[in-house]
Amino acid sequence: MRRFVADKAKTLINRSRTTCSSSFPPPIITSTSVLQRLTSSSSSSSQSPAVLRFLSTSSDSMSSDYSSTPVTLNNVNPKVLKCEYAVRGEIVNLAQKLQQDLKENPGSHPFDEILYCNIGNPQSLAQQPITFFREVLALCDHPLILDKSETQGLFSADSIERAFQILDQIPGRATGAYSHSQGIKGLRDTIASGIEARDGFPADPNDIFLTDGASPAVHMMMQLLIGSENDGILCPIPQYPLYSASIALHGGTLVPYYLDEETGWGLEVSELENQLKTAKSKGINVRALAVINPGNPTGQVLAEANQREIVEFCKKEGLVLLADEVYQENVYVPEKQFHSFKKVARSMGFGEKDISLVSFQSVSKGFYGECGKRGGYMEVTGFSPEIREQIYKVASVNLCSNISGQILASLVMSPPKVGDESYESFAAEKEGILSSLARRAKTLEDAFSNLEGVTCNKAEGAMYLFPRINLPDKAIKAAEEAKIAPDAFYARHLLNATGIVVVPGSGFGQRPGTWHFRCTILPQEEKIPAIVSRLTEFHKLFMDEFRG
Amino acid sequence: MRRFVADKAKTLINRSRTTCSSSFPPPIITSTSVLQRLTSSSSSSSQSPAVLRFLSTSSDSMSSDYSSTPVTLNNVNPKVLKCEYAVRGEIVNLAQKLQQDLKENPGSHPFDEILYCNIGNPQSLAQQPITFFREVLALCDHPLILDKSETQGLFSADSIERAFQILDQIPGRATGAYSHSQGIKGLRDTIASGIEARDGFPADPNDIFLTDGASPAVHMMMQLLIGSENDGILCPIPQYPLYSASIALHGGTLVPYYLDEETGWGLEVSELENQLKTAKSKGINVRALAVINPGNPTGQVLAEANQREIVEFCKKEGLVLLADEVYQENVYVPEKQFHSFKKVARSMGFGEKDISLVSFQSVSKGFYGECGKRGGYMEVTGFSPEIREQIYKVASVNLCSNISGQILASLVMSPPKVGDESYESFAAEKEGILSSLARRAKTLEDAFSNLEGVTCNKAEGAMYLFPRINLPDKAIKAAEEAKIAPDAFYARHLLNATGIVVVPGSGFGQRPGTWHFRCTILPQEEKIPAIVSRLTEFHKLFMDEFRG
């Protein structure tokens, strides 16, 4: 594996996809206003990165003479136009340009590499995969070698044993066949056992829907719940923009609730109540509450007492609780612990028929960070048989999720145990990654907190920090003149001066008049000191220039 | 691999998912009628297989007291209710019951196994994966072993070399990282080269969007094109029900055109013109024409001259041509050849800006049949930069397709070449599968054609036969009394008598008053004679009983 080190990481992250959007829809996003803005700005949108990509690479699309083709911005599905995904932001576009500059003219900028702190994609930043997981996946991909003597020398004994077990769970041992639409039953059994071990409450394999990462599961639930723009989903602000994008694509209304930065991005039930009331007064039928715990982009871990209040609120208001729990293994502070919402609800005495709850999990996060494998699942509880039939039908239309992702989801929920041959190396890999992430998080948190006019949340969990910058008036005015959001203005200056790529808070939403940026804790540990010193130096110069 | 033979295939296919639907929406499906029918029959729908599955396995869902949960058939997204997917049909439900019977009481039925001829899932019926493809996938999953000496003994030299090449194409060699939203650029280069070699016309890697199988690509295009129920998509009848399902989920209108059974399921442009005119007169804005070639469920391969007419029609009428070409490697008769619609359009002189064309391809079909890997791509040509930006944005919301599926899609389009170490064994595996499929297709075609009152299309391509049964009046009357479609009545009798599972034509649509069933050509070759003799015997008895 030493042959496969990070020398190319830069080119991958060059294409990283979670970036900035310079505008964020206002509270209770009305489809029309966003649509009007998008359609009316269609001429300027031809300058966006995706278009530039096409223009720069597809020779005959240089001309705009597509006048005889039938699909235009005037007749494309307006919900698609409405959808915003903080993916094609100026900042990453600029970073890609600078990277190209550095390649063509080394020394052309005051830094020699671009440091991508904008996306939760650990293996693109040279994090190595967990060996045991990859051994099992390789053996399941090519079971012909399982019986060969050479295999004993290449693979751990327990990975061989696990591959046999998994193949036994797959009908006909056919890893190349469509599975049951919810995923292979034996793998769902394993996942349900993992959930039981985690929560101390029963889990039913028939409640598990294996999906290609968590995103399709979120879409599936939005598709079920949203029939028209009168259907609303309560979403945190700031939020991971999958939620706003999915709600827009399904034609619903995002009902925002603000996390309270003063209390470490706390989730106040009074805020939920107020926003629900406001939405109802506007005729919105609020269907569900989305909660991201640990938080993205905010990195907080909810306290159990707070989770109980949230469960009570959903129960009382008849809302489906959509629990994004993909960062459940990313908790970095001893005083906080992850509790699944299902565990919390069951411990309050709420059973299957008392509360509708969907938990999303993914193999992309945790300490394994297997983003490219597209594995994940949702655990669906508290829906009537008739509704579960509808969920099953929607899942069936795409046949099934990919089998390697299904296998990996089962491995993540049932890793090697004490006594297994791989246990010690597995535990060392896991501990190495998680402790390094915790150190990186703390170092960056301290560095941000030491900057003039910056306050930074505690790095409790997930993979991000979301510091707030109190920008001087002069900087805000300069941003206005440059026609970009003040935090995008700051991020652009930061990139130009240091090569560090962060995502402006406006891509996630934030209280009006406050400015933030999201920075991952994922760069290689040895690069963190350089990041801190460059950032500190830049910030001082920026403030000196704009303090006014 | 001999350890992994077909002893469990039966349990997988027990869960197979392409089955029957006893009703098919009438021409120009109006949302309301289907919706009303579905919602008004919600009480009976609780008897459908998916619900039975939940009821039989989830202990506490036996009671129907979900009255305090918020999601009901009255407030779920009506588009989801409207969606029909021939997935949960009675026939497969019955087959699963019979299989359980046979397990618990061997000898309880006049057959000793269920023969699943209902789904295009080759590896579930013991078709073995192509060795070279699986070697490369395993090495890419666990690159740590690439340098080890034991690996030389386990893997072919060219699979090791190919794995190195592919890893070099992946930024940072990170097979666990999110890729570019369209898929890894190097793999798209390989696929574009494969398309060029196939067609003799240039292909641009920036036109390729790698997807988790072909289904998500079809959804993506429907999402783009359908803004409301006024947007219509011309679809063949009979059709693979992904199209009707996707159109329903996106809230559009399916505009049917009938394939002409008399001319071997020919596609008549006059029929397209008539249906387009009718749709327009009803205020439907027809956006696209979907063509499945080779056909599913009909198995025909379009003649090039016919394809030229279709291209002309789309050009003249301003329609996007959605070309489902997933069976491009499944052609079994020497007089027919697959031609991609892009090749046909380009050979007519239509360039990038003259016609909007999307070609769908999948790793699930062909001779490789890697359904579980969920790999595929669409090649998108003839869309303006502004619209391509929208497609890119929709692709981005789900981050990327799974990397193993991406790698496999590149392998399928660039298999081993003469001189490569694997070439001979690869060619033998490929030829073995394709020639066996051709023999099976011909044997089944002949058998069906020999049955009283049955005519069968020529098995030109794809994986299916779609014979027509001229059912006696007495059988039709008996079906009416049993309240099921006559072809479902026949399929049910067939299953009960022989254990053979086929899909009634009503699951795909057919001309009113005609009756068919779809039968795959996939059962293991040694089982075909038994299938033929059982089927022949059954049919004679059935006709004797109902001839009247």
PDB file of C-alpha atoms in Angstrom, chain B residues 139-242:
ATOM      1  CA  LEU B 139      -7.241  -6.072  -6.541  1.00  0.00           C
ATOM      2  CA  CYS B 140      -8.692  -2.561  -6.643  1.00  0.00           C
ATOM      3  CA  ASP B 141     -10.538  -3.258  -3.388  1.00  0.00           C
ATOM      4  CA  HIS B 142      -7.371  -4.345  -1.634  1.00  0.00           C
ATOM      5  CA  PRO B 143      -4.388  -2.825  -3.428  1.00  0.00           C
ATOM      6  CA  LEU B 144      -2.106  -3.715  -0.498  1.00  0.00           C
ATOM      7  CA  ILE B 145      -1.660  -7.182  -2.027  1.00  0.00           C
ATOM      8  CA  LEU B 146      -0.668  -5.957  -5.494  1.00  0.00           C
ATOM      9  CA  ASP B 147       3.054  -6.075  -4.709  1.00  0.00           C
ATOM     10  CA  LYS B 148       3.005  -9.374  -2.848  1.00  0.00           C
ATOM     11  CA  SER B 149       4.572 -12.434  -4.448  1.00  0.00           C
ATOM     12  CA  GLU B 150       1.604 -14.688  -3.607  1.00  0.00           C
ATOM     13  CA  THR B 151      -0.585 -12.433  -5.741  1.00  0.00           C
ATOM     14  CA  GLN B 152       1.205 -13.578  -8.894  1.00  0.00           C
ATOM     15  CA  GLY B 153       0.020 -17.105  -8.172  1.00  0.00           C
ATOM     16  CA  LEU B 154      -3.582 -16.106  -7.569  1.00  0.00           C
ATOM     17  CA  PHE B 155      -4.243 -13.489 -10.242  1.00  0.00           C
ATOM     18  CA  SER B 156      -3.560 -13.214 -13.963  1.00  0.00           C
ATOM     19  CA  ALA B 157      -0.731 -10.902 -14.997  1.00  0.00           C
ATOM     20  CA  ASP B 158      -3.037  -8.666 -17.009  1.00  0.00           C
ATOM     21  CA  SER B 159      -5.513  -8.292 -14.161  1.00  0.00           C
ATOM     22  CA  ILE B 160      -2.640  -7.073 -11.960  1.00  0.00           C
ATOM     23  CA  GLU B 161      -1.498  -4.715 -14.692  1.00  0.00           C
ATOM     24  CA  ARG B 162      -5.052  -3.453 -15.257  1.00  0.00           C
ATOM     25  CA  ALA B 163      -5.533  -2.858 -11.525  1.00  0.00           C
ATOM     26  CA  PHE B 164      -2.347  -0.752 -11.480  1.00  0.00           C
ATOM     27  CA  GLN B 165      -3.595   1.196 -14.515  1.00  0.00           C
ATOM     28  CA  ILE B 166      -6.967   1.858 -12.913  1.00  0.00           C
ATOM     29  CA  LEU B 167      -5.425   2.892  -9.591  1.00  0.00           C
ATOM     30  CA  ASP B 168      -3.229   5.314 -11.499  1.00  0.00           C
ATOM     31  CA  GLN B 169      -6.405   6.840 -12.949  1.00  0.00           C
ATOM     32  CA  ILE B 170      -7.887   7.396  -9.489  1.00  0.00           C
ATOM     33  CA  PRO B 171      -6.653  10.540  -7.737  1.00  0.00           C
ATOM     34  CA  GLY B 172      -4.584   9.462  -4.744  1.00  0.00           C
ATOM     35  CA  ARG B 173      -5.309   5.833  -5.727  1.00  0.00           C
ATOM     36  CA  ALA B 174      -8.174   6.277  -3.287  1.00  0.00           C
ATOM     37  CA  THR B 175     -10.849   3.733  -4.207  1.00  0.00           C
ATOM     38  CA  GLY B 176     -12.598   4.735  -0.972  1.00  0.00           C
ATOM     39  CA  ALA B 177     -12.975   8.427  -1.808  1.00  0.00           C
ATOM     40  CA  TYR B 178     -15.931  10.173  -3.406  1.00  0.00           C
ATOM     41  CA  SER B 179     -15.098  10.677  -7.060  1.00  0.00           C
ATOM     42  CA  HIS B 180     -16.039  13.470  -9.443  1.00  0.00           C
ATOM     43  CA  SER B 181     -19.845  13.491  -9.587  1.00  0.00           C
ATOM     44  CA  GLN B 182     -19.805  12.156 -13.163  1.00  0.00           C
ATOM     45  CA  GLY B 183     -17.373   9.394 -12.190  1.00  0.00           C
ATOM     46  CA  ILE B 184     -13.586   9.083 -12.263  1.00  0.00           C
ATOM     47  CA  LYS B 185     -12.244  10.934 -15.287  1.00  0.00           C
ATOM     48  CA  GLY B 186      -9.774   8.211 -16.323  1.00  0.00           C
ATOM     49  CA  LEU B 187     -12.531   5.599 -16.305  1.00  0.00           C
ATOM     50  CA  ARG B 188     -14.730   7.888 -18.401  1.00  0.00           C
ATOM     51  CA  ASP B 189     -11.833   8.217 -20.855  1.00  0.00           C
ATOM     52  CA  THR B 190     -11.743   4.418 -21.132  1.00  0.00           C
ATOM     53  CA  ILE B 191     -15.504   4.214 -21.631  1.00  0.00           C
ATOM     54  CA  ALA B 192     -15.452   6.959 -24.264  1.00  0.00           C
ATOM     55  CA  SER B 193     -12.731   5.030 -26.129  1.00  0.00           C
ATOM     56  CA  GLY B 194     -14.895   1.898 -25.939  1.00  0.00           C
ATOM     57  CA  ILE B 195     -17.854   3.803 -27.400  1.00  0.00           C
ATOM     58  CA  GLU B 196     -15.652   5.179 -30.185  1.00  0.00           C
ATOM     59  CA  ALA B 197     -14.394   1.684 -31.008  1.00  0.00           C
ATOM     60  CA  ARG B 198     -17.998   0.396 -31.041  1.00  0.00           C
ATOM     61  CA  ASP B 199     -19.478   3.219 -33.140  1.00  0.00           C
ATOM     62  CA  GLY B 200     -16.670   4.608 -35.245  1.00  0.00           C
ATOM     63  CA  PHE B 201     -17.625   8.113 -34.131  1.00  0.00           C
ATOM     64  CA  PRO B 202     -15.995  10.272 -31.460  1.00  0.00           C
ATOM     65  CA  ALA B 203     -17.180  10.084 -27.861  1.00  0.00           C
ATOM     66  CA  ASP B 204     -16.362  12.685 -25.217  1.00  0.00           C
ATOM     67  CA  PRO B 205     -15.589  11.546 -21.634  1.00  0.00           C
ATOM     68  CA  ASN B 206     -17.335  14.707 -20.446  1.00  0.00           C
ATOM     69  CA  ASP B 207     -20.578  13.346 -21.910  1.00  0.00           C
ATOM     70  CA  ILE B 208     -20.416  10.261 -19.670  1.00  0.00           C
ATOM     71  CA  PHE B 209     -22.229  10.158 -16.310  1.00  0.00           C
ATOM     72  CA  LEU B 210     -21.420   7.002 -14.350  1.00  0.00           C
ATOM     73  CA  THR B 211     -24.416   5.788 -12.335  1.00  0.00           C
ATOM     74  CA  ASP B 212     -25.395   2.960  -9.926  1.00  0.00           C
ATOM     75  CA  GLY B 213     -26.897   0.828 -12.712  1.00  0.00           C
ATOM     76  CA  ALA B 214     -29.036   2.300 -15.490  1.00  0.00           C
ATOM     77  CA  SER B 215     -32.110   2.972 -13.336  1.00  0.00           C
ATOM     78  CA  PRO B 216     -30.808   6.094 -11.541  1.00  0.00           C
ATOM     79  CA  ALA B 217     -29.798   7.500 -14.938  1.00  0.00           C
ATOM     80  CA  VAL B 218     -33.333   7.011 -16.258  1.00  0.00           C
ATOM     81  CA  HIS B 219     -34.722   8.707 -13.139  1.00  0.00           C
ATOM     82  CA  MET B 220     -32.302  11.600 -13.588  1.00  0.00           C
ATOM     83  CA  MET B 221     -33.522  12.259 -17.109  1.00  0.00           C
ATOM     84  CA  MET B 222     -37.179  11.945 -16.104  1.00  0.00           C
ATOM     85  CA  GLN B 223     -36.526  14.400 -13.274  1.00  0.00           C
ATOM     86  CA  LEU B 224     -35.037  16.841 -15.731  1.00  0.00           C
ATOM     87  CA  LEU B 225     -37.803  16.559 -18.313  1.00  0.00           C
ATOM     88  CA  ILE B 226     -40.948  16.255 -16.222  1.00  0.00           C
ATOM     89  CA  GLY B 227     -42.188  19.376 -14.500  1.00  0.00           C
ATOM     90  CA  SER B 228     -45.871  18.484 -14.250  1.00  0.00           C
ATOM     91  CA  GLU B 229     -48.469  16.032 -15.502  1.00  0.00           C
ATOM     92  CA  ASN B 230     -48.607  18.043 -18.714  1.00  0.00           C
ATOM     93  CA  ASP B 231     -45.162  16.731 -19.608  1.00  0.00           C
ATOM     94  CA  GLY B 232     -45.373  13.456 -21.496  1.00  0.00           C
ATOM     95  CA  ILE B 233     -42.867  10.753 -22.394  1.00  0.00           C
ATOM     96  CA  LEU B 234     -43.515   8.425 -25.346  1.00  0.00           C
ATOM     97  CA  CYS B 235     -42.921   4.867 -24.131  1.00  0.00           C
ATOM     98  CA  PRO B 236     -43.236   1.548 -25.907  1.00  0.00           C
ATOM     99  CA  ILE B 237     -46.033  -0.821 -24.982  1.00  0.00           C
ATOM    100  CA  PRO B 238     -45.060  -3.430 -23.918  1.00  0.00           C
ATOM    101  CA  GLN B 239     -42.367  -1.733 -21.813  1.00  0.00           C
ATOM    102  CA  TYR B 240     -40.005  -2.486 -18.963  1.00  0.00           C
ATOM    103  CA  PRO B 241     -41.988  -0.981 -16.064  1.00  0.00           C
ATOM    104  CA  LEU B 242     -39.109   1.159 -14.788  1.00  0.00           C
TER     105      LEU B 242
END
